[in-house]
CSV table of C-alpha atoms and ligand atoms in Angstrom, one decimal:
chain,number,residue,atom,x,y,z
A,1327,UNK,CA,90.7,-0.5,278.6
A,1328,UNK,CA,90.8,-2.4,275.3
A,1329,UNK,CA,87.8,-1.9,273.1
A,1330,UNK,CA,86.3,-5.0,271.6
A,1331,UNK,CA,83.4,-5.8,269.3
A,1332,UNK,CA,81.5,-9.1,269.6
A,1333,UNK,CA,80.1,-10.6,266.4
A,1334,UNK,CA,77.2,-13.2,266.7
A,1335,UNK,CA,74.7,-14.7,264.3
A,1336,UNK,CA,72.4,-16.7,266.6
A,1337,UNK,CA,71.4,-17.3,270.1
A,1338,UNK,CA,74.3,-15.5,271.6
A,1339,UNK,CA,74.8,-17.5,274.7
A,1340,UNK,CA,78.6,-17.1,274.5
A,1341,UNK,CA,78.1,-13.3,273.9
A,1342,UNK,CA,75.9,-13.3,277.0
A,1343,UNK,CA,78.5,-15.2,279.1
A,1344,UNK,CA,81.2,-12.7,278.2
A,1345,UNK,CA,78.9,-9.7,279.0
A,1346,UNK,CA,78.0,-11.3,282.3
A,1347,UNK,CA,81.6,-11.9,283.3
A,1348,UNK,CA,82.3,-8.2,282.4
A,1349,UNK,CA,79.4,-7.2,284.6
A,1350,UNK,CA,80.8,-9.3,287.4
A,1351,UNK,CA,84.1,-7.4,287.1
A,1352,UNK,CA,86.0,-10.5,285.8
A,1353,UNK,CA,87.2,-9.0,282.6
A,1354,UNK,CA,88.2,-5.5,283.8
A,1355,UNK,CA,90.6,-4.9,280.8
A,1356,UNK,CA,87.8,-5.1,278.2
A,1357,UNK,CA,85.1,-2.7,277.1
A,1358,UNK,CA,82.6,-4.1,274.5
A,1359,UNK,CA,81.6,-1.2,272.2
A,1360,UNK,CA,78.7,-3.1,270.5
A,1361,UNK,CA,77.2,-6.4,269.3
A,1362,UNK,CA,77.6,-6.8,265.6
A,1363,UNK,CA,75.1,-9.2,263.9
A,1364,UNK,CA,74.3,-10.3,260.4
A,1365,UNK,CA,70.9,-11.7,261.3
A,1366,UNK,CA,68.0,-9.3,261.9
A,1367,UNK,CA,66.0,-11.8,264.0
A,1368,UNK,CA,68.8,-13.3,266.0
A,1369,UNK,CA,68.2,-13.8,269.7
A,1370,UNK,CA,71.6,-12.3,270.6
A,1371,UNK,CA,69.9,-8.9,269.8
A,1372,UNK,CA,67.4,-9.4,272.7
A,1373,UNK,CA,70.3,-10.4,275.0
A,1374,UNK,CA,72.2,-7.2,274.1
A,1375,UNK,CA,69.2,-5.1,275.4
A,1376,UNK,CA,69.7,-6.6,278.8
A,1377,UNK,CA,73.1,-5.0,278.9
A,1378,UNK,CA,72.0,-1.7,277.3
A,1379,UNK,CA,74.5,-2.4,274.5
A,1380,UNK,CA,74.5,-0.9,271.1
A,1381,UNK,CA,73.7,-3.4,268.3
A,1382,UNK,CA,74.8,-3.1,264.7
A,1383,UNK,CA,72.6,-5.1,262.3
A,1384,UNK,CA,74.1,-5.6,258.9
A,1385,UNK,CA,72.7,-8.0,256.4
A,1386,UNK,CA,74.8,-9.2,253.5
A,1387,UNK,CA,71.7,-9.3,251.2
A,1388,UNK,CA,71.5,-5.5,251.4
A,1389,UNK,CA,74.9,-5.1,249.7
A,1390,UNK,CA,76.3,-5.8,246.2
A,1391,UNK,CA,79.2,-7.7,247.5
A,1392,UNK,CA,80.8,-9.2,250.7
A,1393,UNK,CA,83.5,-6.5,250.4
A,1394,UNK,CA,80.8,-3.7,250.5
A,1395,UNK,CA,79.1,-5.5,253.4
A,1396,UNK,CA,82.4,-5.6,255.3
A,1397,UNK,CA,83.2,-2.0,254.5
A,1398,UNK,CA,80.2,-1.0,256.4
A,1399,UNK,CA,81.4,-3.0,259.4
A,1400,UNK,CA,84.8,-1.4,259.2
A,1401,UNK,CA,83.2,2.0,259.3
A,1402,UNK,CA,81.6,1.1,262.6
A,1403,UNK,CA,84.7,-0.6,264.0
A,1404,UNK,CA,86.8,2.5,263.1
A,1405,UNK,CA,84.3,4.9,264.6
A,1406,UNK,CA,84.2,2.9,267.8
A,1407,UNK,CA,88.1,2.6,267.9
A,1408,UNK,CA,87.7,-1.2,268.2
A,1409,UNK,CA,91.0,-3.0,268.8
A,1410,UNK,CA,89.9,-6.7,268.9
A,1411,UNK,CA,87.1,-8.7,267.4
A,1412,UNK,CA,85.5,-11.6,269.3
A,1413,UNK,CA,83.5,-14.0,267.2
A,1414,UNK,CA,80.8,-15.8,269.2
A,1415,UNK,CA,78.8,-17.9,266.9
A,1416,UNK,CA,79.3,-15.6,263.9
A,1417,UNK,CA,78.5,-17.8,260.9
A,1418,UNK,CA,80.4,-16.0,258.1
A,1419,UNK,CA,84.0,-16.2,257.0
A,1420,UNK,CA,85.9,-13.0,257.7
A,1421,UNK,CA,86.9,-11.3,254.5
A,1422,UNK,CA,90.3,-9.9,253.6
A,1423,UNK,CA,89.6,-6.2,254.5
A,1424,UNK,CA,88.7,-7.0,258.1
A,1425,UNK,CA,91.5,-9.6,258.3
A,1426,UNK,CA,94.1,-7.1,257.1
A,1427,UNK,CA,92.8,-4.5,259.6
A,1428,UNK,CA,92.8,-6.9,262.5
A,1429,UNK,CA,95.7,-9.3,262.0
A,1430,UNK,CA,96.0,-11.7,265.0
A,1431,UNK,CA,93.3,-9.6,266.8
A,1432,UNK,CA,90.3,-11.7,265.9
A,1433,UNK,CA,89.3,-14.7,268.1
A,1434,UNK,CA,86.8,-17.4,267.4
A,1435,UNK,CA,85.4,-20.3,269.4
A,1436,UNK,CA,84.4,-23.5,267.6
A,1437,UNK,CA,82.7,-26.6,269.1
A,1438,UNK,CA,85.2,-29.3,268.3
A,1439,UNK,CA,88.7,-30.3,268.9
A,1440,UNK,CA,90.2,-28.6,265.8
A,1441,UNK,CA,91.5,-29.5,263.3
A,1442,UNK,CA,88.7,-32.1,263.6
A,1443,UNK,CA,85.2,-31.2,262.4
A,1444,UNK,CA,85.6,-27.8,260.9
A,1445,UNK,CA,82.6,-25.9,259.5
A,1446,UNK,CA,78.9,-26.4,260.1
A,1447,UNK,CA,77.4,-28.9,262.5
A,1448,UNK,CA,80.7,-29.8,264.2
A,1449,UNK,CA,78.7,-31.4,267.1
A,1450,UNK,CA,76.7,-33.6,264.7
A,1451,UNK,CA,80.0,-34.6,262.9
A,1452,UNK,CA,81.6,-35.6,266.3
A,1453,UNK,CA,78.5,-37.5,267.3
A,1454,UNK,CA,78.4,-39.4,264.0
A,1455,UNK,CA,82.1,-40.2,264.1
A,1456,UNK,CA,81.9,-42.7,267.0
A,1457,UNK,CA,84.6,-40.6,269.0
A,1458,UNK,CA,84.3,-40.8,272.7
A,1459,UNK,CA,85.5,-37.3,273.3
A,1460,UNK,CA,85.1,-34.0,271.5
A,1461,UNK,CA,85.4,-30.4,272.9
A,1462,UNK,CA,85.8,-26.8,272.0
A,1463,UNK,CA,88.7,-24.7,270.6
A,1464,UNK,CA,89.6,-21.0,270.8
A,1465,UNK,CA,91.7,-19.9,267.9
A,1466,UNK,CA,92.9,-16.9,265.9
A,1467,UNK,CA,90.9,-16.2,262.8
A,1468,UNK,CA,92.5,-16.4,259.3
A,1469,UNK,CA,90.9,-16.6,255.9
A,1470,UNK,CA,89.9,-20.3,256.2
A,1471,UNK,CA,86.9,-21.9,257.9
A,1472,UNK,CA,88.0,-22.7,261.5
A,1473,UNK,CA,91.7,-23.0,260.3
A,1474,UNK,CA,93.5,-20.3,262.3
A,1475,UNK,CA,96.2,-20.9,264.9
A,1476,UNK,CA,94.9,-22.8,267.9
A,1477,UNK,CA,95.2,-21.0,271.2
A,1478,UNK,CA,93.5,-23.4,273.7
A,1479,UNK,CA,91.2,-26.4,273.8
A,1480,UNK,CA,88.9,-28.1,276.4
A,1481,UNK,CA,87.6,-31.6,276.0
A,1482,UNK,CA,84.1,-33.0,276.6
A,1483,UNK,CA,83.1,-36.6,276.9
A,1484,UNK,CA,80.6,-38.1,274.4
A,1485,UNK,CA,78.3,-40.7,276.0
A,1486,UNK,CA,76.9,-43.7,274.1
A,1487,UNK,CA,73.3,-42.5,274.6
A,1488,UNK,CA,74.1,-38.8,273.8
A,1489,UNK,CA,71.7,-36.7,271.6
A,1490,UNK,CA,73.0,-33.7,269.7
A,1491,UNK,CA,71.0,-31.4,272.0
A,1492,UNK,CA,72.5,-32.9,275.2
A,1493,UNK,CA,76.1,-32.8,273.8
A,1494,UNK,CA,75.6,-29.3,272.5
A,1495,UNK,CA,74.4,-28.2,276.0
A,1496,UNK,CA,77.4,-29.8,277.7
A,1497,UNK,CA,79.8,-28.1,275.2
A,1498,UNK,CA,78.2,-24.7,275.6
A,1499,UNK,CA,78.4,-25.0,279.4
A,1500,UNK,CA,82.1,-25.5,279.0
A,1501,UNK,CA,82.4,-22.7,276.4
A,1502,UNK,CA,80.7,-20.2,278.7
A,1503,UNK,CA,83.5,-20.5,281.3
A,1504,UNK,CA,86.4,-21.3,278.9
A,1505,UNK,CA,86.0,-18.5,276.3
A,1506,UNK,CA,86.0,-15.6,278.8
A,1507,UNK,CA,89.1,-17.2,280.5
A,1508,UNK,CA,91.0,-17.4,277.2
A,1509,UNK,CA,89.9,-13.8,276.3
A,1510,UNK,CA,91.2,-12.6,279.6
A,1511,UNK,CA,94.6,-14.2,279.0
A,1512,UNK,CA,94.9,-13.1,275.4
A,1513,UNK,CA,93.5,-9.5,275.4
A,1514,UNK,CA,95.5,-7.5,277.9
B,1473,GAR,C1,79.0,-22.0,269.8
B,1473,GAR,O1,78.9,-23.3,270.3
B,1473,GAR,C2,80.2,-21.8,269.1
B,1473,GAR,O2,81.3,-22.6,269.5
B,1473,GAR,C3,79.8,-22.1,267.7
B,1473,GAR,O3,78.5,-21.6,267.5
B,1473,GAR,C4,77.9,-21.7,268.8
B,1473,GAR,C5,77.2,-20.4,269.1
B,1473,GAR,O4,76.3,-20.5,270.2
B,1473,GAR,N1,80.6,-21.6,266.7
B,1473,GAR,C6,80.9,-22.1,265.5
B,1473,GAR,O5,80.4,-23.2,265.1
B,1473,GAR,C7,81.9,-21.4,264.6
B,1473,GAR,N2,82.3,-22.2,263.5
B,1473,GAR,P1,75.8,-19.2,270.9
B,1473,GAR,O6,75.1,-18.4,269.8
B,1473,GAR,O7,74.7,-19.8,271.9
B,1473,GAR,O8,76.9,-18.5,271.6
């Protein structure tokens, strides 16, 4: 089995969907060692309890530098023999130490059809653009913000009367099926 770590900063619905697929036996090749989060109050921590999963909470503000913050993460990753990292709403750029240790072994999901609407509030950006379609992208992670090599995308219609909340809910519903499918193909 391939050991993976999931990184999340927020609600963790994508994290939850991956864990639930594992519980259903749909990702038999993967073992999640722990949830890694940079937010002490993030709801993803509650979700991890449901799966009896270890949680590593690591706040950047407790370190002198991003490099020191990531050194702590690397200590845990090494101790757990983690082979792949799955970002699921982790809202920090990955620094060079982790990138060097996990080249082409870090996946991210981003709620737009990259290269459109990188960075924060991708859904708001798509809504404001007047586009009639947006979507979600799974990509390898590099040092840029949502710039790594694209693996696969799914589209989602934008309706004239859409609100951000409605569009976000539709995109997340797609992500919850799509991300585990791509993970299953890429991590063997
Ligand atoms: C997801 O929609 C994901 O695509 C996005 O954050 C959300 C996390 O939701 N990721 C990014 O914007 C990365 N740049 P969740 O916490 O409910 O899984």
